[in-house]
Short mmCIF file of C-alpha atoms and ligand atoms in Angstrom, two decimals:
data_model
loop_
_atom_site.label_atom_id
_atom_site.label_comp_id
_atom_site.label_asym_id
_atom_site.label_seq_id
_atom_site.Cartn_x
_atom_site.Cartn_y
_atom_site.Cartn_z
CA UNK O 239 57.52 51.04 167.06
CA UNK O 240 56.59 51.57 170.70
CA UNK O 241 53.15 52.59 171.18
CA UNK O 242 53.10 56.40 172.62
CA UNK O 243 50.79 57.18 175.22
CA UNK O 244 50.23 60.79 175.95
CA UNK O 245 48.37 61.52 179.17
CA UNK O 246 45.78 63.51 179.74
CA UNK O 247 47.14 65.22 183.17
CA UNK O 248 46.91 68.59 184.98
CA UNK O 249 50.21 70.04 185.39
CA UNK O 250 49.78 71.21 188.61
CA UNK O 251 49.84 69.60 191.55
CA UNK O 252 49.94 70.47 195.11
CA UNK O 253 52.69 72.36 196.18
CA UNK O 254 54.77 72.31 199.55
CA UNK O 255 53.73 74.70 201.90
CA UNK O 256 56.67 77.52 202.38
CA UNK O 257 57.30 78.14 206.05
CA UNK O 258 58.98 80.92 208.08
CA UNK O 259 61.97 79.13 209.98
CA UNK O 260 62.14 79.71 213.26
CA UNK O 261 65.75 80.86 213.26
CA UNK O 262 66.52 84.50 210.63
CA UNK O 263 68.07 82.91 207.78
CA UNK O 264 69.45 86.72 206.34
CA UNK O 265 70.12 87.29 202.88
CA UNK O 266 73.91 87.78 202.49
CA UNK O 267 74.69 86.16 199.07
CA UNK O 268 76.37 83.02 200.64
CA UNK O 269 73.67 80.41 200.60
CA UNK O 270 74.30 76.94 199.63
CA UNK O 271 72.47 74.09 198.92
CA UNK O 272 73.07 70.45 200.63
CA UNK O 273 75.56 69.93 197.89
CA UNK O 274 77.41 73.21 198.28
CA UNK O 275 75.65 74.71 195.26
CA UNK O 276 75.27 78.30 195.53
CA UNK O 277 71.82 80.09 194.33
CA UNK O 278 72.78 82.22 191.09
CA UNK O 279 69.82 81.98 188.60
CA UNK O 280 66.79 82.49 188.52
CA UNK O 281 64.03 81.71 185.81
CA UNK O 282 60.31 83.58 186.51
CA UNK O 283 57.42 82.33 184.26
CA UNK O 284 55.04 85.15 183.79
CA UNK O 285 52.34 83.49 181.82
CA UNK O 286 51.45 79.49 181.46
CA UNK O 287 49.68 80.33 177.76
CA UNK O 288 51.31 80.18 174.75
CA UNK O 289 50.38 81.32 171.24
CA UNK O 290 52.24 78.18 169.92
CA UNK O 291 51.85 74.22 170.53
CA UNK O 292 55.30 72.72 169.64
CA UNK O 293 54.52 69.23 170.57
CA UNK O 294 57.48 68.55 172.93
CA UNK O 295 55.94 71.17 174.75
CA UNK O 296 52.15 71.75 174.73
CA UNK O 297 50.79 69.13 172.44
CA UNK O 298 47.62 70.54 171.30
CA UNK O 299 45.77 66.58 172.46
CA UNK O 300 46.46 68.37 176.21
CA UNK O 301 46.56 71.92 175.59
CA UNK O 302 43.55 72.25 173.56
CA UNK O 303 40.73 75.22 173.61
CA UNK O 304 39.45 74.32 177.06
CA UNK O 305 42.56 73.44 178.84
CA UNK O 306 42.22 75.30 182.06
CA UNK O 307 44.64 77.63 182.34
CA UNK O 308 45.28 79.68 185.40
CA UNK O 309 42.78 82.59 186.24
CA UNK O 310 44.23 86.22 186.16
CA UNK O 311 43.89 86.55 190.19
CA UNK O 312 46.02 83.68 190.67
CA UNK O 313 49.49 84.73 188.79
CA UNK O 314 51.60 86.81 190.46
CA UNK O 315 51.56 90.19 189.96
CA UNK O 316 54.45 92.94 188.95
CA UNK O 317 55.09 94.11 192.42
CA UNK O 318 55.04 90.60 193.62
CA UNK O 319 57.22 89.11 191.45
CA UNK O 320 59.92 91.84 191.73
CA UNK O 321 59.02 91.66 195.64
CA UNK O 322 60.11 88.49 195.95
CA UNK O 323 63.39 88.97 193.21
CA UNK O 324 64.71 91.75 195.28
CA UNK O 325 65.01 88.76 198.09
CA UNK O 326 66.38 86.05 195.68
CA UNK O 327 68.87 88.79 194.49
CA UNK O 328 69.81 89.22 198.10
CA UNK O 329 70.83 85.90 198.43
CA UNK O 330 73.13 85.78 195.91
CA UNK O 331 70.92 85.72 192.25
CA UNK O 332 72.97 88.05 189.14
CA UNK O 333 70.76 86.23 186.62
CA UNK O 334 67.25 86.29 185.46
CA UNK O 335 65.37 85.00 182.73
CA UNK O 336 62.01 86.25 181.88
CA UNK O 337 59.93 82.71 180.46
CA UNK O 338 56.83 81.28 179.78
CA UNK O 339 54.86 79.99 178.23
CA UNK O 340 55.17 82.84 175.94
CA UNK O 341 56.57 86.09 177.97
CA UNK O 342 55.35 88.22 175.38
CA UNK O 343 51.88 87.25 176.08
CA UNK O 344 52.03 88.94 179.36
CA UNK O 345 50.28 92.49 178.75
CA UNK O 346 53.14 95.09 179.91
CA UNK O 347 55.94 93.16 180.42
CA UNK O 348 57.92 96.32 180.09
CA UNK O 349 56.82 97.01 183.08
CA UNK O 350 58.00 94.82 185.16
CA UNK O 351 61.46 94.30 183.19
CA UNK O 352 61.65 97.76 184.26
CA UNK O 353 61.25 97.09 187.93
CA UNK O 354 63.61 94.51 187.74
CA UNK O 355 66.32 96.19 185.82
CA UNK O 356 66.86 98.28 188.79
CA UNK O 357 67.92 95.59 190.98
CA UNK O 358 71.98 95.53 192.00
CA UNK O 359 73.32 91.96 192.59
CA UNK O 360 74.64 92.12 196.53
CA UNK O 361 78.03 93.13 194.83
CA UNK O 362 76.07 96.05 193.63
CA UNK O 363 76.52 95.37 189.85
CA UNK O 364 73.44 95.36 187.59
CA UNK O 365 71.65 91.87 187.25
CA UNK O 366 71.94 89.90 184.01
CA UNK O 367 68.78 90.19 182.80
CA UNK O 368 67.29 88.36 179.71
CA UNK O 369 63.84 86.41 178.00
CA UNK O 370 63.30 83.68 176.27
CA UNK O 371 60.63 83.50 173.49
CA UNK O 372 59.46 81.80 170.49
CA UNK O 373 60.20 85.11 168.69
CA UNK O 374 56.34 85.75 167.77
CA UNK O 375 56.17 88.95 168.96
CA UNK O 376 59.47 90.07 168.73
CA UNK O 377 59.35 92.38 165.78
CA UNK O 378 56.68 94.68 167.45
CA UNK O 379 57.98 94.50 171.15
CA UNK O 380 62.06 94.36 170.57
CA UNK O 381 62.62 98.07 171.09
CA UNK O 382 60.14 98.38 173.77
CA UNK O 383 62.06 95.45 175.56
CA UNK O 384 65.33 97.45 175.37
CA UNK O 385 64.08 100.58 176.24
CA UNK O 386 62.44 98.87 179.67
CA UNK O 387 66.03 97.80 180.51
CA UNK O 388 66.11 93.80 179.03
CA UNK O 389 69.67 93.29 178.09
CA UNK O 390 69.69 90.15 175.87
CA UNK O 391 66.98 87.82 174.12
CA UNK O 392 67.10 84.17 173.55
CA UNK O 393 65.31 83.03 170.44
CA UNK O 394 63.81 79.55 170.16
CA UNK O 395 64.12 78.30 166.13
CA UNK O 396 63.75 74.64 165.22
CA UNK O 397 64.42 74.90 161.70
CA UNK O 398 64.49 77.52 158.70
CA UNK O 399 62.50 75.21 156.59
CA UNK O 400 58.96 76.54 156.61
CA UNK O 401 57.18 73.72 156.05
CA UNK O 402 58.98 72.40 159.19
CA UNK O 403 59.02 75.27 161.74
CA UNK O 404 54.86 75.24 160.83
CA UNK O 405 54.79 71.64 161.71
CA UNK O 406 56.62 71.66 164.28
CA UNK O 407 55.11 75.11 166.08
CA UNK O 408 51.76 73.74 165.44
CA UNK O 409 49.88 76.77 164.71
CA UNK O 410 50.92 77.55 161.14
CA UNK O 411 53.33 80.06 162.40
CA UNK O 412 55.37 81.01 159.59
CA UNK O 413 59.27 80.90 159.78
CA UNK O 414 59.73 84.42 158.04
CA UNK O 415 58.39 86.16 160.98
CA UNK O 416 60.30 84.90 163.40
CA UNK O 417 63.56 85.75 161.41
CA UNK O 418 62.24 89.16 161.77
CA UNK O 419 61.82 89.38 165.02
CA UNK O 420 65.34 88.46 165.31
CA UNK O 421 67.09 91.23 163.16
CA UNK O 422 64.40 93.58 165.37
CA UNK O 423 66.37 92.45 168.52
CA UNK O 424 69.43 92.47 167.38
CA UNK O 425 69.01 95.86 165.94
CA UNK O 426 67.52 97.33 169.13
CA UNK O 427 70.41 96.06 171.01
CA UNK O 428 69.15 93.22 172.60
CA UNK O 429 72.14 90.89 171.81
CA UNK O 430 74.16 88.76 171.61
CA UNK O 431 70.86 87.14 170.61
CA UNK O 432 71.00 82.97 171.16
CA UNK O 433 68.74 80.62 169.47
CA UNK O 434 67.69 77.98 170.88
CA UNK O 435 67.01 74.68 168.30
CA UNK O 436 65.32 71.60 170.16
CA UNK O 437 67.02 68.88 168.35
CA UNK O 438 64.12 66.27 167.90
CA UNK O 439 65.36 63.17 166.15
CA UNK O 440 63.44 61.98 162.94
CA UNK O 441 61.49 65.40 162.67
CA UNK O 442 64.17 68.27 162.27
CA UNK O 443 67.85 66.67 162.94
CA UNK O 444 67.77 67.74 158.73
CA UNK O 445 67.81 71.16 159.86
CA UNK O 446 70.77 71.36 161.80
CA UNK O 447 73.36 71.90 159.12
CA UNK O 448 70.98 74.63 157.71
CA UNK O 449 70.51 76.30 160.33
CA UNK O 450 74.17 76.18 161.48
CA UNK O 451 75.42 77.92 158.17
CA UNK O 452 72.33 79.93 158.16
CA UNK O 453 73.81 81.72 161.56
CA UNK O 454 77.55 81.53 161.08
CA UNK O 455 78.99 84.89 161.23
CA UNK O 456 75.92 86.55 161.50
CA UNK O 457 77.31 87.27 165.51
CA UNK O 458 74.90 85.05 166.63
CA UNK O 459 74.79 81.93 168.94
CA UNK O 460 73.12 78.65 167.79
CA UNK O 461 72.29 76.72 170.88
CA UNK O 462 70.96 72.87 170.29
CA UNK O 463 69.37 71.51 172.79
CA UNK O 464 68.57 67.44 173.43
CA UNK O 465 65.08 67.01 173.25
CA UNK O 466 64.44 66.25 177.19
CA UNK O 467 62.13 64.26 179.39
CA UNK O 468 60.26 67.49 181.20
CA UNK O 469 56.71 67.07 182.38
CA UNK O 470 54.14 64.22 181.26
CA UNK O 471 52.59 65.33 178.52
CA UNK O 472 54.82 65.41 175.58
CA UNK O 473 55.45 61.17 174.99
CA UNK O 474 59.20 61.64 175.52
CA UNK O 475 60.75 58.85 174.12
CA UNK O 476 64.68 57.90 174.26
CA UNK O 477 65.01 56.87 170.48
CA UNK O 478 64.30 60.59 169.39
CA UNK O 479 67.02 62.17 171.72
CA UNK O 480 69.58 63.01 169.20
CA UNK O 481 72.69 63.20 171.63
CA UNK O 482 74.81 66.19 171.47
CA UNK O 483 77.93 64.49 170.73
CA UNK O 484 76.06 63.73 167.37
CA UNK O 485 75.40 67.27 166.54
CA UNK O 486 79.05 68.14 167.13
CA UNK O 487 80.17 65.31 164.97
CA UNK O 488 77.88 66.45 161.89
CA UNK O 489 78.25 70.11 162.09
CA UNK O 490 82.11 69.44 162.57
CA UNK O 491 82.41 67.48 159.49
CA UNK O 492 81.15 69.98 157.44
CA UNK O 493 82.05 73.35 159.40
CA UNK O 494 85.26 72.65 161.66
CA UNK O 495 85.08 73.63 165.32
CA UNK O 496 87.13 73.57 168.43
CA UNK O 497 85.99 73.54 171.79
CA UNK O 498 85.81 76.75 173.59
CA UNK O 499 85.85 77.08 177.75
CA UNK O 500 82.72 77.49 179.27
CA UNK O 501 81.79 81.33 180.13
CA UNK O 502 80.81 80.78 183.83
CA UNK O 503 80.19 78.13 186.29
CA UNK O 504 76.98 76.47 185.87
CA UNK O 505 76.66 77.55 182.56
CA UNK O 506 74.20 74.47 180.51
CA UNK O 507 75.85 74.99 177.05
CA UNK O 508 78.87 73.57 175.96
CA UNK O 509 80.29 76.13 173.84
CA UNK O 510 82.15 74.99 170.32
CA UNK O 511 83.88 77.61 168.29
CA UNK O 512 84.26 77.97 164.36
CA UNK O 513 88.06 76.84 163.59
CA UNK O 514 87.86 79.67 161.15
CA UNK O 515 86.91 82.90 163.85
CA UNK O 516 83.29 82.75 162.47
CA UNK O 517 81.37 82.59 165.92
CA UNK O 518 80.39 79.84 168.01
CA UNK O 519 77.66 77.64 168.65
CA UNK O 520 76.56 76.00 172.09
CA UNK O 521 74.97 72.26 172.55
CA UNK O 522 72.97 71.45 175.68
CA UNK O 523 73.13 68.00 176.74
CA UNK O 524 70.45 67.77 179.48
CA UNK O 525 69.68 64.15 178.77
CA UNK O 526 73.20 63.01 177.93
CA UNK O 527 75.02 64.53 180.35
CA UNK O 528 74.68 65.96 183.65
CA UNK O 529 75.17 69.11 184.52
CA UNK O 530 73.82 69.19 188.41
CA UNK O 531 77.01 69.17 189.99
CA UNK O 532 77.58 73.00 189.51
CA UNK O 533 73.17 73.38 189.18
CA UNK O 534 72.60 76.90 191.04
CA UNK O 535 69.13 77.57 189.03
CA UNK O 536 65.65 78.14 190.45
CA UNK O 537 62.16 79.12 189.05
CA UNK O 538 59.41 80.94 190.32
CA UNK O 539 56.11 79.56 188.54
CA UNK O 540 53.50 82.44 186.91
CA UNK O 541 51.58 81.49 190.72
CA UNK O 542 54.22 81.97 193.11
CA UNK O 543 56.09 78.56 194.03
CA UNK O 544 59.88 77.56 193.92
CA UNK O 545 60.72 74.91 191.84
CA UNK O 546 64.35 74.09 192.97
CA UNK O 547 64.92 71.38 189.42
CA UNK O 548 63.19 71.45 186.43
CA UNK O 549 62.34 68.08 186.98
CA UNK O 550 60.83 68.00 190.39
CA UNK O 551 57.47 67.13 190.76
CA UNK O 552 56.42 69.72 193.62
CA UNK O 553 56.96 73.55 194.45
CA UNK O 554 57.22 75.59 197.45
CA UNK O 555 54.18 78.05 197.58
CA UNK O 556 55.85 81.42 198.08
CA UNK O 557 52.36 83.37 197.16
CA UNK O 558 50.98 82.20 200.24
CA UNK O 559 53.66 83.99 202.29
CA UNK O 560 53.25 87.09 200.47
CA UNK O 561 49.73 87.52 200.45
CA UNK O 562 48.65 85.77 203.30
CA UNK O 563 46.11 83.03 203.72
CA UNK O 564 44.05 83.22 206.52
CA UNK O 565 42.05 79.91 205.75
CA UNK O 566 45.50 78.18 206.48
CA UNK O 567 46.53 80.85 209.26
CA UNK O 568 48.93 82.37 207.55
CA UNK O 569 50.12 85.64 207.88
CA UNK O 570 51.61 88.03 205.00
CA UNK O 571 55.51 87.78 205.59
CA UNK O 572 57.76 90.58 206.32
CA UNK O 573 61.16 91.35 203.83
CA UNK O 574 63.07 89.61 206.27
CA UNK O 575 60.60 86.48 206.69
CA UNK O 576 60.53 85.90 202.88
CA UNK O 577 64.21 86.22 202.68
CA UNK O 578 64.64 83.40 205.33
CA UNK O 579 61.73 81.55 204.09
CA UNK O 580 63.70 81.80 200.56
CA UNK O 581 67.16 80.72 202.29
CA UNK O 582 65.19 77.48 204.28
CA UNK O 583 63.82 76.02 200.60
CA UNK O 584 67.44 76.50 199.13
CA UNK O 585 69.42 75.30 202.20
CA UNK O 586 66.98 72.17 202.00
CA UNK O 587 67.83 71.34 198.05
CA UNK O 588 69.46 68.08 196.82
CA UNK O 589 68.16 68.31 193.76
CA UNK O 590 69.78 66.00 190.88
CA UNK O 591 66.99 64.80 188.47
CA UNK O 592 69.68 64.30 185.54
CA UNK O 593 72.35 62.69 187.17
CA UNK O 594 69.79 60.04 188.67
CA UNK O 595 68.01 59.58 185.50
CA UNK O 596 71.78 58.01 183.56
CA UNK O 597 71.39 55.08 186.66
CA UNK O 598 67.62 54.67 186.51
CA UNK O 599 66.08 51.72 185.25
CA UNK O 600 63.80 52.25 181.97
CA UNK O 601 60.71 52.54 183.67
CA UNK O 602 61.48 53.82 187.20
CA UNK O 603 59.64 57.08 188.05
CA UNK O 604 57.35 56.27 185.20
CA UNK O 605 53.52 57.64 186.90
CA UNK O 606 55.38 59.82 188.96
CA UNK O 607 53.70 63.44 187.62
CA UNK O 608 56.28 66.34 186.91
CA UNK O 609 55.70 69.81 186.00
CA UNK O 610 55.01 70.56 182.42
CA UNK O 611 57.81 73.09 181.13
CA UNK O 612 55.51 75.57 179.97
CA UNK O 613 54.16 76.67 183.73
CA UNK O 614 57.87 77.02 184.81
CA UNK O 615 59.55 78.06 181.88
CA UNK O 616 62.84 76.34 180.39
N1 LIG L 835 57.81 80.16 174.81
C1 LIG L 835 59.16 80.53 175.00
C2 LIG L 835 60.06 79.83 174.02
O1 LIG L 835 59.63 78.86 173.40
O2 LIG L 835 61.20 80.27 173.90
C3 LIG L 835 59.67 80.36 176.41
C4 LIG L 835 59.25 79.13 177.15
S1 LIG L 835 59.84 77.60 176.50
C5 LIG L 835 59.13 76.43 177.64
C6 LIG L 835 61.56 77.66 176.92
C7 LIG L 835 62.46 76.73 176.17
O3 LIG L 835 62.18 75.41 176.52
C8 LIG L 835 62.34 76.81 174.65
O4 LIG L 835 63.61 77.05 174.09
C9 LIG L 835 61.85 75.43 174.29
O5 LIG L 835 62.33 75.03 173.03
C10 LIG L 835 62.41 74.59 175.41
N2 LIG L 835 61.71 73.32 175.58
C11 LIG L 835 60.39 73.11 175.80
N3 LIG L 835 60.13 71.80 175.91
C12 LIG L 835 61.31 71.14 175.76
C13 LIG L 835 61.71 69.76 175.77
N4 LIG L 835 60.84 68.78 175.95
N5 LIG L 835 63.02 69.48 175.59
C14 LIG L 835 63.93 70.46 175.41
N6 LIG L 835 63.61 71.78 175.40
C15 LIG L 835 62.33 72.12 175.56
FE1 LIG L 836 55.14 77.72 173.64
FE2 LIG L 836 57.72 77.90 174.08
FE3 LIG L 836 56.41 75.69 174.76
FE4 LIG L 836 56.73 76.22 172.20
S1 LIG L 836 58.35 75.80 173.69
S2 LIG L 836 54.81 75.61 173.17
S3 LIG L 836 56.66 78.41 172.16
S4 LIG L 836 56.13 77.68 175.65
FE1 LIG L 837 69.57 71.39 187.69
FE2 LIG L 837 67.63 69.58 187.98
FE3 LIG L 837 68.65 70.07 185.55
FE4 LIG L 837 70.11 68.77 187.41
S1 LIG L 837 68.23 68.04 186.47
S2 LIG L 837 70.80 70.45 186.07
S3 LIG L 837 69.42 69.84 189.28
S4 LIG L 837 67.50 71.53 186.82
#
């Protein structure tokens, strides 16, 4: 077996300074990338702690008790972060996804979800507005969650086995409790609910068939997702990507599906419906197969910068633009600076990590340090 080497690295690295173009760039929903890609989705990471350590993740060896995590003045706060939303919205956002680290760590979340759910896309419709979370918290926050305006919840789950979900969470976290903060969700309205199952090879591929007839007609969506190559720290190694062709084929065999169209354009899951009318389950193939071509998702990190692929090694500092930095000369930006500031990174994107990666050689970009999915979010 090949030897695993986990480095010891700090996620964050410097990030591109964001600039003011000299030209407006206004905010009128019609940006495009240099591929044509239009700006749709965006992901905001409100906190880069997490109350769990699943080892694709946060391996406890990095993220142990003194990893230095950011300081309190550095995140953005509330205002900011629905400051600079209103602008992403302007240019053309309908979706956003509340992520972590864990979300629910964040004290008040409700508060800004609330901010947020009061944004109009620039067709004036209300914004798509969901979270992602390992379900820890969920029982005691789902109806708070609703009542702040969050329309859905996605759910990550990697198995129903107990022994395994502890294992594989790292922190003894018991299975039981997550499946309650599920029903909570679901019964405050928060649905449909997804859950998302990393599909690690060797540790809980066994899982998959469980957890497939554990959720079929139950109204909710299974999502399996290819355990991918994000940040450094996690020892990411091909032989334990279990493709998603695979998962198909075994859950097929056993429950029959058909393939269902995808629900909108630059939508990661393919979606695969029960032949009997049962529900549906989704597999994300991130590592098998690209899905750039149609890519119109960006993240804000918990400190401010744009990270235009999850993948990329480098953001665009967008905190120093709203606050100012005077040791740089930098001036706070007016609504109209951010927006063009926001339309120069976008209009500057040729982003295409996953695409590259099928035509890369084994070890090219090996040393070359990427962001750690758990200061951007997934
Ligand atoms: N803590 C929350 C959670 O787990 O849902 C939100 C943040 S987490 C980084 C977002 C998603 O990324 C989760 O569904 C998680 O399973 C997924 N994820 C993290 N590392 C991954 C990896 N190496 N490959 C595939 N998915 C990963
Ligand atoms: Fe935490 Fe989510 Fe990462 Fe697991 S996947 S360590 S729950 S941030
Ligand atoms: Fe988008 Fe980057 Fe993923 Fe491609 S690799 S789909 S550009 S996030």
């Amino acid at each position: 077996m090949a030897e695993r080497v986990i480095p010891l690295v700090d996620q964050r690295v410097r990030a591109l300074a964001a600039a003011v173009p000299a030209r407006p760039i206004p905010a009128t929903g019609t940006l495009r990338d240099q591929l044509g890609r239009p700006l749709r989705d965006l992901r905001i990471s409100v906190t880069d702690r997490c109350n769990f350590r699943c080892n694709y993740c946060m391996p406890k060896e990095v993220f142990g008790t003194d990893y230095p995590y950011l300081p309190h003045a550095a995140l953005l706060t509330f205002e900011e972060i629905a400051r600079v939303t209103r602008q992403f919205v302007a240019h053309g956002v309908r979706k956003i996804r509340l992520t972590g680290g864990e979300p629910l760590l964040r004290k008040n979340i409700e508060s800004l979800i609330e901010q947020l759910a009061v944004l109009r896309t620039v067709d004036g419709q209300p914004l798509d507005l969901t979270l992602t979370t390992n379900g820890s918290l969920l029982a005691r926050k789902a109806k708070a969650l609703k009542a702040a305006g969050l329309q859905r919840v996605t759910v990550s789950l990697d198995g129903l086995d107990d022994a395994v979900f502890r294992r594989m969470n790292d922190v003894d976290f018991p299975v039981a409790d997550v499946l309650k903060g599920i029903d909570a969700a679901r019964d405050a309205g928060l649905g449909p609910v997804k859950i998302n199952m990393v599909v690690k090879k060797g540790t809980n591929d066994h899982e998959i068939l469980p957890m497939a007839r554990h959720f079929k007609g139950t109204g909710l969506v299974l999502r399996f997702i290819e355990y991918m190559d994000v940040g450094a720290t996690n020892g990411w190694r091909m032989d334990e990507v279990l493709p998603s062709a695979g998962v198909v084929q075994l859950v097929d065999r056993e429950l029959p599906l058909v393939q269902l169209e995808p629900s909108a354009p630059g939508e990661t899951a393919e979606r695969w419906g029960y032949a009997d009318g049962s529900g549906e389950i989704g597999v994300i193939s991130s590592v098998t197969q690209a899905f750039c071509g149609d890519c119109n998702r960006a993240r804000l990190s918990t400190e401010g910068q744009v990270y235009l692929c999850l993948f990329a090694s480098r953001g665009h500092d967008l905190r120093a633009l709203i606050r100012g930095d005077a040791s740089r000369g930098i001036e706070p930006a007016t609504e109209e600076q951010l927006a063009s500031a926001i339309g120069q990174i976008w209009q500057g994107r040729s982003d295409r990590y996953s695409q590259l990666r099928a035509t890369m050689a084994p070890d090219e970009g090996k040393g070359v340090r990427r962001v750690e999915m758990s200061y951007i979010g997934g």
